[in-house]
Amino acid sequence: MNERANHSESTTTDAAFRDRFAAMLRNRRSHRDFLPDALPEDEVREFLELVMTSPSAFNMQARAVVRIQDPDVRAAVHAAARKQRQVLEAPLLLAFVAEPDGWEDTFDEVASQYLASGRWDDSFAAEKRDRIAGFQKQRRDLGRSREYALRDATIAASFAMLAAEARGWATSPMTGFDEEALKAAIGADDSARDVSVALLLAVGRPAGAPKDPGRLPLERRVYVDEYPL
């Protein structure tokens, strides 16, 4: 009897969580107006830790986040981002950086964690390095290294939008910027590796509630088996 009751309670709790999560997704909006109050630093750190749990190719975590705080850097980013006001007004501003060859920097650290956990041994680690290197060479030969890296960085940005929403924070994702000027603003143009900026994300407590812009019907944007020509 108790087992059945516990199962029923768990099912009810799961359903309630799904409903809350679905409502969160449906109600999410892009905000351009933020309250000026700073976000608590401990919450920002926890938020960033959640963001970096996002999946990445081979778990090499070849994407980075630049937190933009210095007023002079903000001003340069503002100019590079077509002077969108949220770049200056949001209390938290993040740039998601894609690293096409970043796995070469992270592999040893990631491998050491796998080795310490016993999931890999030295032989498998060497095999894994060769496999990743071969796959990355194929990407480079096809001219798609940047494209694949942008995917990982964008996944991290998507995690950030959801993690912010769950805290009651608002976000404004931005892709409208001069990438070379933005890279120069955050020092990424001097990187030893060629990197790209996938997205800027302004984060903060919302000032106001944007109206629902609506979405196209499911049948208009979801197809079965074949994309229509």
XYZ file of C-alpha atoms in Angstrom:
229
model
C 0.000 0.000 0.000
C 2.773 2.424 0.949
C 4.725 1.553 -2.203
C 1.669 2.257 -4.333
C 1.074 5.545 -2.521
C 4.713 6.566 -2.957
C 4.537 5.788 -6.676
C 1.352 7.840 -7.016
C 2.943 10.767 -5.153
C 6.056 10.569 -7.328
C 3.975 10.505 -10.509
C 2.005 13.539 -9.350
C 5.222 15.392 -8.491
C 6.756 14.544 -11.871
C 3.646 15.748 -13.682
C 3.660 19.000 -11.707
C 7.326 19.549 -12.563
C 6.660 18.896 -16.255
C 3.799 21.381 -16.188
C 5.959 24.044 -14.541
C 8.803 23.421 -16.961
C 6.460 23.548 -19.968
C 4.976 26.810 -18.681
C 8.480 28.232 -18.257
C 9.340 27.417 -21.870
C 6.070 28.804 -23.212
C 6.353 32.013 -21.207
C 9.998 32.748 -21.983
C 10.531 36.006 -23.858
C 13.532 37.938 -25.062
C 13.884 41.076 -22.935
C 15.566 44.343 -23.761
C 14.676 46.122 -20.518
C 16.382 45.082 -17.291
C 16.349 46.298 -13.728
C 19.731 47.857 -12.914
C 20.248 45.844 -9.710
C 23.317 43.631 -9.691
C 22.691 39.905 -9.501
C 24.053 38.187 -6.366
C 27.545 36.929 -7.090
C 26.977 33.518 -5.537
C 23.912 33.037 -7.743
C 25.816 34.137 -10.830
C 28.516 31.582 -10.103
C 25.973 28.802 -9.623
C 24.237 29.911 -12.813
C 27.503 29.753 -14.775
C 28.262 26.322 -13.346
C 24.897 25.116 -14.683
C 25.605 26.702 -18.066
C 28.861 24.806 -18.350
C 27.141 21.465 -17.780
C 25.835 21.789 -21.341
C 26.863 18.964 -23.695
C 29.732 19.373 -26.134
C 31.305 17.254 -28.844
C 33.204 14.349 -27.234
C 32.779 16.245 -23.931
C 35.859 18.245 -24.882
C 34.121 21.452 -23.701
C 35.678 23.411 -26.537
C 33.556 26.487 -25.890
C 34.048 29.307 -23.453
C 32.116 32.127 -21.868
C 33.504 35.627 -21.451
C 31.812 37.617 -18.709
C 32.009 41.274 -19.659
C 32.279 43.618 -16.663
C 34.774 46.412 -17.321
C 32.920 49.571 -18.450
C 35.438 50.226 -21.231
C 35.069 46.680 -22.557
C 31.287 47.023 -22.354
C 31.460 50.225 -24.351
C 33.518 48.524 -27.061
C 31.129 45.558 -27.123
C 28.206 47.994 -27.292
C 29.714 49.609 -30.380
C 30.398 46.214 -31.974
C 26.827 45.094 -31.218
C 25.175 47.929 -33.143
C 24.633 49.885 -29.947
C 21.864 47.638 -28.651
C 20.966 49.193 -25.314
C 20.716 45.937 -23.370
C 24.460 45.483 -23.831
C 25.002 48.449 -21.515
C 21.963 48.074 -19.269
C 21.863 44.372 -18.347
C 23.694 43.614 -15.088
C 25.245 40.467 -16.574
C 26.635 40.284 -20.106
C 28.117 37.104 -21.570
C 29.860 36.299 -24.842
C 29.784 32.651 -25.916
C 32.996 31.782 -27.711
C 33.408 28.849 -30.081
C 36.831 27.189 -30.270
C 37.209 25.078 -33.447
C 40.458 23.503 -32.234
C 39.860 24.036 -28.534
C 39.850 20.302 -27.837
C 43.649 20.353 -28.219
C 43.789 22.578 -25.114
C 41.209 20.679 -23.070
C 41.899 17.052 -23.984
C 44.523 16.322 -21.316
C 42.404 17.816 -18.527
C 39.259 15.987 -19.624
C 41.179 12.741 -20.113
C 42.695 12.987 -16.630
C 39.193 13.122 -15.144
C 38.119 10.067 -17.120
C 41.301 8.235 -16.105
C 40.817 9.150 -12.437
C 37.240 7.857 -12.515
C 38.314 4.592 -14.122
C 36.121 5.119 -17.179
C 39.225 5.300 -19.404
C 42.594 3.623 -19.286
C 45.769 4.886 -20.969
C 45.159 2.797 -24.075
C 41.621 4.075 -24.544
C 42.713 7.668 -23.919
C 45.287 7.381 -26.720
C 42.684 5.834 -29.001
C 40.239 8.609 -28.167
C 42.784 11.308 -28.971
C 43.444 9.735 -32.373
C 39.730 9.449 -33.136
C 39.017 13.061 -32.212
C 42.031 14.282 -34.167
C 40.850 12.367 -37.229
C 37.329 13.697 -36.930
C 38.568 17.273 -36.508
C 40.809 16.897 -39.566
C 37.762 15.907 -41.607
C 35.980 19.029 -40.394
C 38.931 21.237 -41.300
C 39.299 19.641 -44.724
C 35.624 20.353 -45.397
C 35.958 23.901 -44.102
C 33.431 23.230 -41.348
C 35.466 23.559 -38.143
C 33.910 26.923 -37.304
C 30.415 25.660 -38.074
C 30.716 22.705 -35.701
C 32.285 24.799 -32.955
C 29.458 27.331 -33.151
C 26.992 24.529 -32.473
C 28.630 23.669 -29.145
C 28.742 27.319 -28.061
C 25.116 27.848 -29.039
C 24.029 24.795 -27.034
C 25.715 26.364 -23.995
C 23.889 29.639 -24.664
C 20.572 27.767 -24.824
C 21.320 26.206 -21.433
C 22.010 29.720 -20.139
C 18.641 31.026 -21.300
C 16.803 28.181 -19.568
C 18.903 28.377 -16.397
C 18.224 32.115 -16.219
C 14.499 31.651 -16.786
C 14.341 29.094 -13.968
C 15.740 31.752 -11.610
C 13.257 34.368 -12.670
C 15.925 36.204 -14.653
C 15.398 37.478 -18.182
C 17.701 37.161 -21.169
C 18.287 38.797 -24.516
C 20.227 36.651 -27.015
C 22.024 38.690 -29.671
C 23.652 37.679 -32.928
C 23.598 41.140 -34.481
C 27.182 42.262 -34.078
C 30.396 42.894 -35.985
C 32.257 39.746 -35.012
C 35.756 41.038 -35.702
C 35.102 44.183 -33.662
C 33.561 42.106 -30.873
C 36.522 39.726 -30.827
C 38.836 42.718 -30.592
C 36.773 44.135 -27.709
C 37.132 40.966 -25.615
C 40.728 40.231 -26.641
C 39.810 37.185 -28.705
C 41.484 38.582 -31.805
C 44.843 37.993 -30.084
C 44.059 34.373 -29.255
C 46.667 31.810 -30.215
C 43.797 29.916 -31.847
C 41.188 31.092 -34.309
C 37.942 31.463 -32.358
C 34.462 32.775 -33.133
C 31.795 34.511 -31.084
C 28.543 32.579 -31.378
C 26.253 34.778 -29.320
C 25.997 37.636 -26.864
C 23.602 37.159 -23.968
C 22.316 39.924 -21.728
C 20.999 38.639 -18.380
C 19.193 40.304 -15.510
C 15.947 40.782 -13.681
C 13.214 41.828 -16.105
C 11.795 45.331 -16.189
C 8.406 44.764 -17.746
C 6.815 41.819 -19.510
C 7.094 41.634 -23.305
C 3.998 40.422 -25.121
C 3.898 36.985 -26.706
C 5.076 37.443 -30.316
C 3.367 34.192 -31.306
C 4.727 31.211 -33.189
C 3.832 29.594 -36.481
C 1.605 26.476 -36.327
C 3.445 23.233 -35.616
C 2.538 21.822 -39.028
C 4.200 24.812 -40.676
C 7.604 24.152 -39.105
C 7.678 20.442 -38.155
C 7.795 17.831 -40.899
C 7.886 14.040 -40.945
C 10.726 12.154 -42.660
C 11.309 14.693 -45.421
C 11.976 18.391 -45.576
C 9.714 19.982 -48.205
C 11.403 21.419 -51.264
